[in-house]
Backbone as CSV, one residue per row, in Angstrom:
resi,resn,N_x,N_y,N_z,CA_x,CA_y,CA_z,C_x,C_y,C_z
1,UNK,0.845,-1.197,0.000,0.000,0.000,0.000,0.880,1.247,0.000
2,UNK,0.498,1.708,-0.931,1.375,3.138,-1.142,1.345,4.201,0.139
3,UNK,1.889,5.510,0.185,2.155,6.135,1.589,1.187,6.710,1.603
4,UNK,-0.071,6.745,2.434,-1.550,7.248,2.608,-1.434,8.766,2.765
5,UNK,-0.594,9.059,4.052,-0.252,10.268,4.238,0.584,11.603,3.365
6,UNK,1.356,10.366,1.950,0.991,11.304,1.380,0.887,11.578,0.389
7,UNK,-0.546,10.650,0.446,-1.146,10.865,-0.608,-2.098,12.113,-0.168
8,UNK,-2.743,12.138,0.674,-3.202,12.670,1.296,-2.914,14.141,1.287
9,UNK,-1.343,14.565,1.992,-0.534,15.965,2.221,-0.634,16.350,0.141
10,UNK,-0.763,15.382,-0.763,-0.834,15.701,-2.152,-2.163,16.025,-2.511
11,UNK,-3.141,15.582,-2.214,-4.243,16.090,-2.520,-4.914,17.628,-2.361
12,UNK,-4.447,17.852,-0.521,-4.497,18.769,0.130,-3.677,19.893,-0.828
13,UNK,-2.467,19.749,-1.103,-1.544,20.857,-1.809,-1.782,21.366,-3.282
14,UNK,-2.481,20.152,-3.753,-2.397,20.877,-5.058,-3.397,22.320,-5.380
15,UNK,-2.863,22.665,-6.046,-3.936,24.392,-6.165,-5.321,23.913,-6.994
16,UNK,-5.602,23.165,-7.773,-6.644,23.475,-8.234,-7.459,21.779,-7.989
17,UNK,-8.909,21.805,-8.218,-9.647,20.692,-8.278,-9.377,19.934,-8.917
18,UNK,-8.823,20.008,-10.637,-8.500,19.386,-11.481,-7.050,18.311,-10.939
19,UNK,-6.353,19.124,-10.207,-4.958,18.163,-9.670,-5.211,17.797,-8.732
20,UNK,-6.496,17.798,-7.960,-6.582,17.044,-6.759,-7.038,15.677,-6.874
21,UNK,-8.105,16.413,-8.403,-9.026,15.182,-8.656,-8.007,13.818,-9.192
22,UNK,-7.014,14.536,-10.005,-5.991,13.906,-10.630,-4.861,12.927,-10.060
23,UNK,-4.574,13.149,-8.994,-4.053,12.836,-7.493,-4.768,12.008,-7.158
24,UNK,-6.098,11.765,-6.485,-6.746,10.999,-6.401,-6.963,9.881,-7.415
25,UNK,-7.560,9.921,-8.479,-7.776,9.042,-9.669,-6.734,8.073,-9.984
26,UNK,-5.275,8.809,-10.157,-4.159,8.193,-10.150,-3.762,6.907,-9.051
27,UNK,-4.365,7.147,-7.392,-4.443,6.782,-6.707,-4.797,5.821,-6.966
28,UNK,-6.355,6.043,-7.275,-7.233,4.967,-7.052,-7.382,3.649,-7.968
29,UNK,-6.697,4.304,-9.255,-6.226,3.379,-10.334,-5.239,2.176,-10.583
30,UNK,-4.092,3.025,-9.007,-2.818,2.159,-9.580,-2.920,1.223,-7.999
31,UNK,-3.814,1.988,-7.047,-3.445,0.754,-6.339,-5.092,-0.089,-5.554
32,UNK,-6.379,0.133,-6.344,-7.503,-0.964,-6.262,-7.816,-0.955,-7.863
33,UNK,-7.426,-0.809,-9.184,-7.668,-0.825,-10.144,-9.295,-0.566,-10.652
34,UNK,-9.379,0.679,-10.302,-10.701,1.823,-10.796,-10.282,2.671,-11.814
35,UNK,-10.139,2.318,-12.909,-10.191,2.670,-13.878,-11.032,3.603,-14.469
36,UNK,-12.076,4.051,-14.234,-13.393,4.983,-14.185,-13.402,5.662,-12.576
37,UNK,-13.235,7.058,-12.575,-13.503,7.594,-11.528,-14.089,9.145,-11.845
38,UNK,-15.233,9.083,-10.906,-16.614,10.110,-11.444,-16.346,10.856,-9.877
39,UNK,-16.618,11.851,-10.176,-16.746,13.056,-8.821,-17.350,14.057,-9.014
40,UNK,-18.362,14.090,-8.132,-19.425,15.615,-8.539,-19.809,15.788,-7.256
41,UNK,-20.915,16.948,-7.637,-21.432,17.383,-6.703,-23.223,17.950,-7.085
42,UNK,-23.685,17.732,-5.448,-25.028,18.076,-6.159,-25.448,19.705,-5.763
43,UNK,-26.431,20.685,-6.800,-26.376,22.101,-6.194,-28.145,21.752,-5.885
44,UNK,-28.497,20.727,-6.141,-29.709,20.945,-5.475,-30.135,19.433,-5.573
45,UNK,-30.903,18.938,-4.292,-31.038,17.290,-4.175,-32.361,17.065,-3.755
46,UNK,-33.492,18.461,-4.543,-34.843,18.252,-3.542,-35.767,17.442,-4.583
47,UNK,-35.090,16.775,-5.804,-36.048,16.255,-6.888,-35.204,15.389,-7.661
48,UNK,-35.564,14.502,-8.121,-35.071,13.509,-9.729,-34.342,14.309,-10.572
49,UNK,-35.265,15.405,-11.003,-35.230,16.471,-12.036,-34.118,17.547,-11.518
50,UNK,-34.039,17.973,-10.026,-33.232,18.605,-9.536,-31.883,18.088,-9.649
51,UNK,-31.852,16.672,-9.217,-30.546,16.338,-8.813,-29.863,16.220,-10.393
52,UNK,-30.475,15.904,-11.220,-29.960,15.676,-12.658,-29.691,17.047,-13.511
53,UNK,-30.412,18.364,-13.418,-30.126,19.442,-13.689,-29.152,20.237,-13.254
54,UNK,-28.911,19.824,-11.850,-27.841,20.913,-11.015,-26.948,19.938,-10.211
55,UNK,-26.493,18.900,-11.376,-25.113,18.044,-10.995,-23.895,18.606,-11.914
56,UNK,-22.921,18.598,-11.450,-21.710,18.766,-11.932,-20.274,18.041,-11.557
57,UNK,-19.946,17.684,-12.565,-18.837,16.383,-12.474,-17.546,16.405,-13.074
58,UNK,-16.797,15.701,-12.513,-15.100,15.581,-13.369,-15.550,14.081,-13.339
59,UNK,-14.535,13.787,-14.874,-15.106,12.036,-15.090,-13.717,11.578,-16.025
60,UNK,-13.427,10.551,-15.737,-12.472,10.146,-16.659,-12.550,8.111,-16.357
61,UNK,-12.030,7.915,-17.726,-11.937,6.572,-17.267,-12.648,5.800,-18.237
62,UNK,-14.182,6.125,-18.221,-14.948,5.184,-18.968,-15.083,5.200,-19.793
63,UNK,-15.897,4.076,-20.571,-15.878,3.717,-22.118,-16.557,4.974,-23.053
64,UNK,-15.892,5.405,-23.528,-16.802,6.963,-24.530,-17.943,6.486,-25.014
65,UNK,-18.092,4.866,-25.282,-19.078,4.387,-26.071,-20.529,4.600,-25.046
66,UNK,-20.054,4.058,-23.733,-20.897,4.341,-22.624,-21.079,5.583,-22.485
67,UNK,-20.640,6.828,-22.476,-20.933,7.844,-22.226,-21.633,8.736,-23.029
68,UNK,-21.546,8.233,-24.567,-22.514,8.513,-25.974,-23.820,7.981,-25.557
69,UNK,-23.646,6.415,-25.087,-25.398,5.906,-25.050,-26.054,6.776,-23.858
70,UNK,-25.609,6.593,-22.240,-25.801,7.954,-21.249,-26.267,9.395,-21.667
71,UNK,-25.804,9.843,-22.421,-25.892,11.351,-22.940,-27.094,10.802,-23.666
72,UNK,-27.251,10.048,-25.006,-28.414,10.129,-25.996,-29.660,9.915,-25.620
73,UNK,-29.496,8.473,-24.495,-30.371,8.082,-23.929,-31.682,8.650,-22.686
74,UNK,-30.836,9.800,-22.407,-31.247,10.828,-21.342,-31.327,10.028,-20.136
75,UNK,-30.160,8.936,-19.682,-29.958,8.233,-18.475,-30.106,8.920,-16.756
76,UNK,-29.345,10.335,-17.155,-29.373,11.241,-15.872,-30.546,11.377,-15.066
77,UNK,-31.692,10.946,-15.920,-32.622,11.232,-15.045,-33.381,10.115,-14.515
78,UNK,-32.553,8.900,-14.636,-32.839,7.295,-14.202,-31.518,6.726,-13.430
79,UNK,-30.458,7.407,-13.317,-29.548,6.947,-12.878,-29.664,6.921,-11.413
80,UNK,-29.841,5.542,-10.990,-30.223,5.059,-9.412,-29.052,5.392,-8.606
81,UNK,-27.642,5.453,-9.406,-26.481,5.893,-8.162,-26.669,7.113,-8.237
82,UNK,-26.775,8.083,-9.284,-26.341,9.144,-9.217,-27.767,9.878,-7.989
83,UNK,-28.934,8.904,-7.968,-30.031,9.745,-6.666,-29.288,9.164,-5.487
84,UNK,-28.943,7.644,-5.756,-28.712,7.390,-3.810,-27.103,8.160,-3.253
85,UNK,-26.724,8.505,-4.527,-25.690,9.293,-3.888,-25.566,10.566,-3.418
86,UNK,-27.141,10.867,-3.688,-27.729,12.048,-3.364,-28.105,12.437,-2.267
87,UNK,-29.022,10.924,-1.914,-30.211,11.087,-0.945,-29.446,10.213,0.030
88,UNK,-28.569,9.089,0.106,-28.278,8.476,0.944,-26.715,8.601,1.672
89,UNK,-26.048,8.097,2.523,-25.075,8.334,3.534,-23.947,7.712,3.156
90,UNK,-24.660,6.400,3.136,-23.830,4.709,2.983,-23.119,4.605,1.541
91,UNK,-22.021,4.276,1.445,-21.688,3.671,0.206,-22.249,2.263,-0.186
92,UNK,-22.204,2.187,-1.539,-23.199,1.234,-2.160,-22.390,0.400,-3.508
93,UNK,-22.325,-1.031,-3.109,-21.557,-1.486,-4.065,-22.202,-2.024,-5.538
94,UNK,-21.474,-1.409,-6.658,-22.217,-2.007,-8.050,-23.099,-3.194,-7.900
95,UNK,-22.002,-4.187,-7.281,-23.071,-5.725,-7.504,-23.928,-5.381,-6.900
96,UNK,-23.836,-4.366,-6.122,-25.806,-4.709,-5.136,-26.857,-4.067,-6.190
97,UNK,-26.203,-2.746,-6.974,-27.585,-2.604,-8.161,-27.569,-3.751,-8.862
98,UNK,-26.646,-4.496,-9.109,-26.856,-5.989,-10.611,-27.978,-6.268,-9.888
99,UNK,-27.576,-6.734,-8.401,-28.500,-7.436,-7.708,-29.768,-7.530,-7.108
100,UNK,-30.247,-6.137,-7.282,-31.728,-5.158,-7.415,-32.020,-5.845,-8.980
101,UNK,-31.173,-5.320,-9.512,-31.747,-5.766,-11.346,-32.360,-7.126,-11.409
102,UNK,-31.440,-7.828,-10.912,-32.010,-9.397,-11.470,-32.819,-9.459,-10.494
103,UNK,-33.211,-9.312,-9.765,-34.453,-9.772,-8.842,-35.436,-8.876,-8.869
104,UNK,-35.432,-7.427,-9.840,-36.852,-7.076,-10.464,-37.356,-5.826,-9.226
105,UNK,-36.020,-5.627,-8.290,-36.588,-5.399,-6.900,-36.411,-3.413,-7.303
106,UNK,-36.608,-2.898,-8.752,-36.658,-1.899,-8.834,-37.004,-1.682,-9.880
107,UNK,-37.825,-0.400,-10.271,-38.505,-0.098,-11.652,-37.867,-0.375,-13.034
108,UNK,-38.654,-0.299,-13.977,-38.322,-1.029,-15.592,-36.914,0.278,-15.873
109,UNK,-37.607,1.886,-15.839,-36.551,2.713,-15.842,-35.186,2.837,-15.452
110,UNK,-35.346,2.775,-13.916,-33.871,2.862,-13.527,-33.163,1.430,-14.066
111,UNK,-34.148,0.143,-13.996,-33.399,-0.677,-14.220,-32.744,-0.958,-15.241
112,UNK,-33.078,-0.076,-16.781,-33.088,0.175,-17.632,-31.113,0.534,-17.957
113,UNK,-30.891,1.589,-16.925,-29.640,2.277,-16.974,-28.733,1.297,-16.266
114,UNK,-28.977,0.128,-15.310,-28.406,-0.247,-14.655,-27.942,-1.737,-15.390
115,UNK,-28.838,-1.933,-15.948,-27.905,-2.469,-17.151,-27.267,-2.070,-18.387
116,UNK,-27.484,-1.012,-18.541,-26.604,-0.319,-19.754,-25.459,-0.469,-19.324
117,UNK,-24.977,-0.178,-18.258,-23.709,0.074,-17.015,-23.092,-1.154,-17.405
118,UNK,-23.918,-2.008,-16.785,-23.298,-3.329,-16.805,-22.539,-4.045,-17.655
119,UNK,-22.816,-3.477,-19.256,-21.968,-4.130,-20.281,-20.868,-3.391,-20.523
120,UNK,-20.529,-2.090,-19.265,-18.971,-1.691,-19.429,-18.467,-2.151,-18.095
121,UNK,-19.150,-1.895,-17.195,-18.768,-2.134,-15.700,-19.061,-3.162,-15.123
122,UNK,-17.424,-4.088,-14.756,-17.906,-5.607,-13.414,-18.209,-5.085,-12.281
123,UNK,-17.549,-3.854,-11.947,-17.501,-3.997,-10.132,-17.268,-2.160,-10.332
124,UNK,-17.408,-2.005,-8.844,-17.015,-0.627,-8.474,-18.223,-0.286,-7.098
125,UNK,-18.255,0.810,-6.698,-19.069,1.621,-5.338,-19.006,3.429,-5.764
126,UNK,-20.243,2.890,-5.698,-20.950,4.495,-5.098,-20.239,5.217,-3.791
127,UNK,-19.834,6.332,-3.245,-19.488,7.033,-2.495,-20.395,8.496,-1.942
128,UNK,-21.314,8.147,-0.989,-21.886,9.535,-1.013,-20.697,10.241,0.122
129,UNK,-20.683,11.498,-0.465,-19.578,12.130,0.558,-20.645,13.672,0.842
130,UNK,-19.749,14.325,1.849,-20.985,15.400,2.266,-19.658,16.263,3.244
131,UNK,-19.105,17.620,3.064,-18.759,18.328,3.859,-19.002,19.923,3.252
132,UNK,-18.642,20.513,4.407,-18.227,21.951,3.823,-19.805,22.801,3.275
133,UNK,-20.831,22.276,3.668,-22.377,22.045,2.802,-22.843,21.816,1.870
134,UNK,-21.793,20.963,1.198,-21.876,20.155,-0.105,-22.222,19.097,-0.137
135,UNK,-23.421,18.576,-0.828,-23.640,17.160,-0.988,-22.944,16.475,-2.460
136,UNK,-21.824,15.347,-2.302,-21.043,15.063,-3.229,-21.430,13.599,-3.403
137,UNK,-20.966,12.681,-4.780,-20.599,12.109,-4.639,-19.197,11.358,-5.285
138,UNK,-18.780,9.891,-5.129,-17.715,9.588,-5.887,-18.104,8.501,-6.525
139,UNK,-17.995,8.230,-7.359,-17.958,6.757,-8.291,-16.561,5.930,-9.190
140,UNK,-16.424,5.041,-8.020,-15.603,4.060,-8.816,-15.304,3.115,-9.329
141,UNK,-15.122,2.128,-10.631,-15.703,1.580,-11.668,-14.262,1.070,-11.899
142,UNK,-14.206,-0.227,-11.502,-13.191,-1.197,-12.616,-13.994,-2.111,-13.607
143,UNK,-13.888,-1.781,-15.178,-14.677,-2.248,-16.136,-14.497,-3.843,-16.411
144,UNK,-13.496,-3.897,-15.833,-13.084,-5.735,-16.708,-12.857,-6.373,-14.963
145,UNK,-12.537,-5.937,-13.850,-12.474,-6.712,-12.826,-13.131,-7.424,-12.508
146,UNK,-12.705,-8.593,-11.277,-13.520,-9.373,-10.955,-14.321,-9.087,-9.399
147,UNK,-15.904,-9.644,-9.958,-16.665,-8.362,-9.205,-16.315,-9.444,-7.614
148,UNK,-16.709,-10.536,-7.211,-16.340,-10.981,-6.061,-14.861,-10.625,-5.298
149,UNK,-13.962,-11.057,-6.266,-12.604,-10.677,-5.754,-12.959,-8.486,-4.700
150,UNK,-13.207,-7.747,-6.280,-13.243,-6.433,-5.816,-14.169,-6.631,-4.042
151,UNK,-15.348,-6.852,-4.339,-16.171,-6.675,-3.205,-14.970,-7.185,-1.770
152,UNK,-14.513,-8.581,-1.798,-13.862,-8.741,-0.822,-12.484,-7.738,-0.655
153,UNK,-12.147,-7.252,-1.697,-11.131,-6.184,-1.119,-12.073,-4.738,-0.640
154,UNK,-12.786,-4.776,-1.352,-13.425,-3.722,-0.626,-14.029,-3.659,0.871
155,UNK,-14.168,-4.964,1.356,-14.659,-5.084,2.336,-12.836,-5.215,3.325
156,UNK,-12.490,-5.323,3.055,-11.050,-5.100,3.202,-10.327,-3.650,3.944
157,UNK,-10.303,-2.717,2.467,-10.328,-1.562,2.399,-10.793,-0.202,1.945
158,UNK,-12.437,-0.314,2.405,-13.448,0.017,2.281,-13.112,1.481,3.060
159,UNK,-12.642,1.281,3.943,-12.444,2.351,5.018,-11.814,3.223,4.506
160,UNK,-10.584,3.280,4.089,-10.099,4.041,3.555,-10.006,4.328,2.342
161,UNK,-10.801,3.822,1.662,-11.268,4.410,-0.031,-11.837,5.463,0.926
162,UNK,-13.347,5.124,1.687,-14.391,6.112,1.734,-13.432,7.313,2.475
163,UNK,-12.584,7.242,3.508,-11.588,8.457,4.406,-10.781,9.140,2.929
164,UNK,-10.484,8.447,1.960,-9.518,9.499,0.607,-10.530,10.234,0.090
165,UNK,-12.086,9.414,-0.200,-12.783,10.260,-0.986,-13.180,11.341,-0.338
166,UNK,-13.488,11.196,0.825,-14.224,12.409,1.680,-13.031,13.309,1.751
167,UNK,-11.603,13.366,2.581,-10.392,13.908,2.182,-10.275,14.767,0.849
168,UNK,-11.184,14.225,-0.349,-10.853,14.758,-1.830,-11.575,16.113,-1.711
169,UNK,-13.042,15.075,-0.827,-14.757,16.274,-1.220,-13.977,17.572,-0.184
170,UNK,-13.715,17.330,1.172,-13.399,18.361,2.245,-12.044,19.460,1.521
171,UNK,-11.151,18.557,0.451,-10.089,20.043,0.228,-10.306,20.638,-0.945
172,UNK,-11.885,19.944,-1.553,-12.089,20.532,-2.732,-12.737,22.157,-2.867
173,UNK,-12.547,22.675,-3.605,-13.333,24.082,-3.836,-13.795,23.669,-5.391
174,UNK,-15.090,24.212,-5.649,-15.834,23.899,-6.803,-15.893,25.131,-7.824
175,UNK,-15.617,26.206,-7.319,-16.483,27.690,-7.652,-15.859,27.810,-9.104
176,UNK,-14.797,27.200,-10.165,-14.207,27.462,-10.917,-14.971,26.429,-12.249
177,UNK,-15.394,25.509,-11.329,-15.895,24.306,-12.659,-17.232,24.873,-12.022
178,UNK,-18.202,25.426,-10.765,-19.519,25.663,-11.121,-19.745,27.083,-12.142
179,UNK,-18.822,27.716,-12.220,-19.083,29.115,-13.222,-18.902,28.534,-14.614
180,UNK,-18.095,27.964,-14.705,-17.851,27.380,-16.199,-18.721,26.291,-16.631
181,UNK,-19.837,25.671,-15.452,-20.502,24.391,-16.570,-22.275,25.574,-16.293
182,UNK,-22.179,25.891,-15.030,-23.440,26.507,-15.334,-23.337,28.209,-16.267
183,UNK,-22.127,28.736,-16.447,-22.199,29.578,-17.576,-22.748,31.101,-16.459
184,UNK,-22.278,31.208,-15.448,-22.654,32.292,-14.929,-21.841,33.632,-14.975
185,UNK,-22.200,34.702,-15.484,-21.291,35.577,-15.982,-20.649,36.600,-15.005
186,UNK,-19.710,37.202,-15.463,-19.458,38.634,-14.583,-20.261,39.418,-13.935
187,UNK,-20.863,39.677,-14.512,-22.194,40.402,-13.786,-22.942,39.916,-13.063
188,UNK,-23.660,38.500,-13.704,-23.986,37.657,-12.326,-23.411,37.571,-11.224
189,UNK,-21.805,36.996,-10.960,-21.514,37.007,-9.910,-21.228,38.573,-9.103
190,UNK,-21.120,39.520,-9.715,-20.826,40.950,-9.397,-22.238,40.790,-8.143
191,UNK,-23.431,40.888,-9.067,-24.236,40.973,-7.859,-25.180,40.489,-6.775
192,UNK,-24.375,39.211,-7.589,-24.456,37.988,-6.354,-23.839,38.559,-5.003
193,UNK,-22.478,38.901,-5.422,-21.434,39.117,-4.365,-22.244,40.208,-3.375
194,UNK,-22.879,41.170,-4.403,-22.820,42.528,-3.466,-24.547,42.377,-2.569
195,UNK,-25.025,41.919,-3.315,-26.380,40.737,-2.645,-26.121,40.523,-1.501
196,UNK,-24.975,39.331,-1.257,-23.897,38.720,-0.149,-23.430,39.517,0.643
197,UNK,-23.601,41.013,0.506,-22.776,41.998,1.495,-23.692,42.614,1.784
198,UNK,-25.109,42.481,1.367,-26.205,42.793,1.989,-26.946,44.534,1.577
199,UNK,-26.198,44.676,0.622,-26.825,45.726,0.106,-27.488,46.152,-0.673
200,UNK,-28.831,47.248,-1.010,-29.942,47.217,-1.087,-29.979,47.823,-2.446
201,UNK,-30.861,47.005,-3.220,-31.388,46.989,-4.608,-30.521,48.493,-5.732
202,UNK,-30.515,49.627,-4.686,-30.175,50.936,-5.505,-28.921,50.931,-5.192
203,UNK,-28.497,50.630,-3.845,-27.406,50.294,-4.226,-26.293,49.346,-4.779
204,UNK,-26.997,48.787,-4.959,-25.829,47.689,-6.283,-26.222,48.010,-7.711
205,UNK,-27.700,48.832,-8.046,-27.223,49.480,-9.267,-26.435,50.272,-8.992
206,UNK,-26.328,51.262,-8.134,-25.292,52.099,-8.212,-23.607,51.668,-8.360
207,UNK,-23.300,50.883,-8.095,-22.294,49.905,-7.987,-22.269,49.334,-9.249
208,UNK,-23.315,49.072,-10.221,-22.874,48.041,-11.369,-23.094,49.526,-12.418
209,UNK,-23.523,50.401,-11.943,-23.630,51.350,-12.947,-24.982,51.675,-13.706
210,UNK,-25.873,50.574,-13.372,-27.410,50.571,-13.834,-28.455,51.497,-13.400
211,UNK,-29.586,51.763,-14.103,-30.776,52.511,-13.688,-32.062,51.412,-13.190
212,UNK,-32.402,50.294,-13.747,-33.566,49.688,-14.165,-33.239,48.487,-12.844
213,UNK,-34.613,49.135,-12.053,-34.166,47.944,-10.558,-34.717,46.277,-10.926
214,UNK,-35.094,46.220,-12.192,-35.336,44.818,-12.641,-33.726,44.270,-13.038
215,UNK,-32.862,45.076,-13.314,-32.155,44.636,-13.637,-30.966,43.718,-12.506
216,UNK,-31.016,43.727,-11.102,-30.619,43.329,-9.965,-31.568,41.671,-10.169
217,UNK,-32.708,42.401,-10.071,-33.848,40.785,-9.917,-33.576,39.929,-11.316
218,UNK,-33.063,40.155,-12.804,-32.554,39.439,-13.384,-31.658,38.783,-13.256
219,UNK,-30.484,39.617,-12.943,-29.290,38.583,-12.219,-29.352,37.604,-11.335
220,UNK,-29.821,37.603,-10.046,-30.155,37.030,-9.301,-30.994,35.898,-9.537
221,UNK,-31.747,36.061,-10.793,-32.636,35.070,-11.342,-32.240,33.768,-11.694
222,UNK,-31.234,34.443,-12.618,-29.768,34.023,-13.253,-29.141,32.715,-12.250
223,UNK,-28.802,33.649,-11.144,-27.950,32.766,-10.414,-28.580,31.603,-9.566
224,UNK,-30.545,32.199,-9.416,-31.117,31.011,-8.781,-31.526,29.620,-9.381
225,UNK,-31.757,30.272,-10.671,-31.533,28.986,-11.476,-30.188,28.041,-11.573
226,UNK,-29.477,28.521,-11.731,-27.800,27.681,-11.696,-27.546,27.456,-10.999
227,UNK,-27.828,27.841,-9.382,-27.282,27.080,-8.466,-28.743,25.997,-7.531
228,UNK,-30.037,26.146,-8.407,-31.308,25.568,-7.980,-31.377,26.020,-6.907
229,UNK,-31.674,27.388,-6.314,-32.288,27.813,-5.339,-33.099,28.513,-5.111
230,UNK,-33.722,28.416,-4.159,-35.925,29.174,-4.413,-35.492,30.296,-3.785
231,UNK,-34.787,30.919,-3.299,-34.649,32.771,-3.208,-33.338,32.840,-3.254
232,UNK,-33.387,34.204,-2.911,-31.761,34.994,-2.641,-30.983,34.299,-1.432
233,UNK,-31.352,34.201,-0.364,-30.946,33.536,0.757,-30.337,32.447,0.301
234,UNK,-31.229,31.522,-0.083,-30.823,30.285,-0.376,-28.997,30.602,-1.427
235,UNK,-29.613,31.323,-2.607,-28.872,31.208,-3.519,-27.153,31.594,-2.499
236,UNK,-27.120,32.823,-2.188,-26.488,33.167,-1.300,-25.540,32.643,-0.571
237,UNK,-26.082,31.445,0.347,-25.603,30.511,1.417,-24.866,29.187,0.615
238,UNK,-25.647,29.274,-0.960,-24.919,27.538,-2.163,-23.768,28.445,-2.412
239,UNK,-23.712,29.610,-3.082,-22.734,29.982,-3.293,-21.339,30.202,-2.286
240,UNK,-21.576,30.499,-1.447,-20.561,30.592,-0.360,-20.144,29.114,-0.182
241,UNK,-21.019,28.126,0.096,-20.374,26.764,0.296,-19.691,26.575,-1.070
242,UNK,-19.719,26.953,-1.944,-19.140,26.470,-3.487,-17.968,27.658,-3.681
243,UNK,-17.361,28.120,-2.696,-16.180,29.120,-3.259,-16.512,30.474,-4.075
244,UNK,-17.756,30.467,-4.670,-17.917,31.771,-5.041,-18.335,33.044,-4.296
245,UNK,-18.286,33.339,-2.969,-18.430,34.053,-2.311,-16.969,33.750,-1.061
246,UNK,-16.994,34.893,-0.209,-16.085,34.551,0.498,-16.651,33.979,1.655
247,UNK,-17.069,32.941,2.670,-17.368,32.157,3.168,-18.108,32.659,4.463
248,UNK,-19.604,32.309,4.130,-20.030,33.306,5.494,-20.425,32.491,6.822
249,UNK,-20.013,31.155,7.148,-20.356,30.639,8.062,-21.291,29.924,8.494
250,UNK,-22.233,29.972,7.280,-23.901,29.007,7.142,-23.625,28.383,5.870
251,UNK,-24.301,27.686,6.017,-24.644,26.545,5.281,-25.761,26.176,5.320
252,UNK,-26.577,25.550,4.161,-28.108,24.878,4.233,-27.580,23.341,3.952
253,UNK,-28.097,22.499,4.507,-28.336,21.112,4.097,-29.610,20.471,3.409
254,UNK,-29.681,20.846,1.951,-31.562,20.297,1.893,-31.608,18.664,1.538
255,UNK,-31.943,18.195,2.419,-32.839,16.489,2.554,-33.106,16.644,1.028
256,UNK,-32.938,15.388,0.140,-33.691,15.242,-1.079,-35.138,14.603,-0.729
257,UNK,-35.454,15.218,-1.645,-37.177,14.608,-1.663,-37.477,12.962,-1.809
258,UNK,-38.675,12.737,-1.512,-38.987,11.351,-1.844,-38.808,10.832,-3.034
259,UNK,-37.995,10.440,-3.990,-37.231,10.211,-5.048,-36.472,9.143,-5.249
260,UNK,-36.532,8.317,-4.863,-36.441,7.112,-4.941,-37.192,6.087,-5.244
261,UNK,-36.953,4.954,-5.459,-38.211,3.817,-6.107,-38.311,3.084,-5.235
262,UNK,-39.645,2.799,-4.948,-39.994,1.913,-3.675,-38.998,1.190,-3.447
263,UNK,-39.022,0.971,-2.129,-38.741,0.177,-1.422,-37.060,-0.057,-1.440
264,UNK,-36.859,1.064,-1.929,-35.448,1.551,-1.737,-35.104,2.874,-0.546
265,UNK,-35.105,2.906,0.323,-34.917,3.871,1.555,-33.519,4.523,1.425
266,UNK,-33.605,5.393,2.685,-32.542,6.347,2.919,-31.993,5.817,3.934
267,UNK,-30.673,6.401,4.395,-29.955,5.836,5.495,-29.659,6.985,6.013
């Protein structure tokens, strides 16, 4: 087993998400052979529709062929890991969705995606991770392994996969890949920020240079959509947990909704 600590002191150091994520992946590749490693995060977990609209991810690894049928197929919004990694605590191992599949013990839909999976992926685990007021998760995927062998190493060293991934989610900052996939502009964040400092409608036109007080409530509109939040407050408090504000000390945690398929629970 390679030196944990520092792998660890490497994750922590590197400057950006991209080399942390990279650090990690490398990790996880060369010494449990996960070949596919997925990391996101969710900006809103109160719906199906939510969690699939306002996810954002670094992904490398898997079959492009798989990731063409995913994309065409409109999978995101059936993908059973990508909700329980939403809604639930516990990590969750691949064979246990095969093993929902063949026993019918979940809808035609999700089950639908969960075998698409299957003809790239033997083995791998879901990771829900959660700090900082981020709900994250990790996914890791060896495509050709053997799924019994994996499970017993995982049950092995289970512990410390889940202590690196959470380690990844806690030194990550997002605010650079959430401006760039949700497309939020200068101006948006201008008065997001000044929103965040609590000042009042005339004055942040005065500040952006504007006359038209719709033009504050557009921005803001802007930003509640991209980060899925039902007011300013809300929006406010996602942004600060996501690095785009400077960090005000709250955090919201929102519970995902009932969104799941029977008789599949939360932990």
């Amino acid at each position: 087993m390679s030196d944990i600590p520092k792998i660890m002191t490497q994750i922590l150091e590197a400057p950006t998400l991209e080399q942390k994520y990279r650090v990690f992946a490398d990790f996880m590749e060369g010494e449990f052979g996960y070949v596919g490693v997925n990391y996101g995060i969710f900006l809103d977990a109160r719906s199906a529709q939510a969690i699939s609209n306002h996810f954002i991810a670094k992904r490398m690894g898997m079959s492009s062929e798989w990731r063409e049928i995913y994309q065409k197929q409109g999978y995101g919004r059936r993908d059973l890991a990508m909700m329980m990694g939403a809604v639930t605590k516990r990590p969750i191992l691949q064979t246990q969705f095969y093993q929902m599949q063949r026993q019918d013990d979940i809808p035609k839909p999700y089950a639908e995606v969960i075998e698409g999976v299957h003809n790239f992926v033997n083995c791998g685990v879901v990771l829900p991770v959660y700090a900082n007021g981020r709900k994250g998760v990790v996914g890791l995927y060896d495509p050709k392994g053997d799924a019994v062998k994996h499970d017993e190493k995982y049950r092995k060293y289970g512990t410390l996969i889940e202590a690196l991934a959470r380690h990844l989610h806690v030194s990550s900052s997002w605010a650079e890949e959430t401006i760039a996939q949700t497309r939020l502009s200068e101006m948006n964040l201008r008065v997001l920020r000044l929103k965040a400092r609590g000042l009042r409608v005339k004055e942040i036109l005065h500040q952006i240079e504007r006359d038209n007080p719709k033009t504050v409530d557009n921005h803001m509109a802007r930003v509640r959509r991209s980060l899925g939040a039902r007011n300013d407050v809300e929006a406010v408090a996602k942004a600060a947990t996501l690095g785009l504000l400077e960090p005000s000390g709250d955090s919201f945690d929102h519970e995902g909704a009932d969104i799941l398929p029977r008789g599949i629970g939360r932990t």
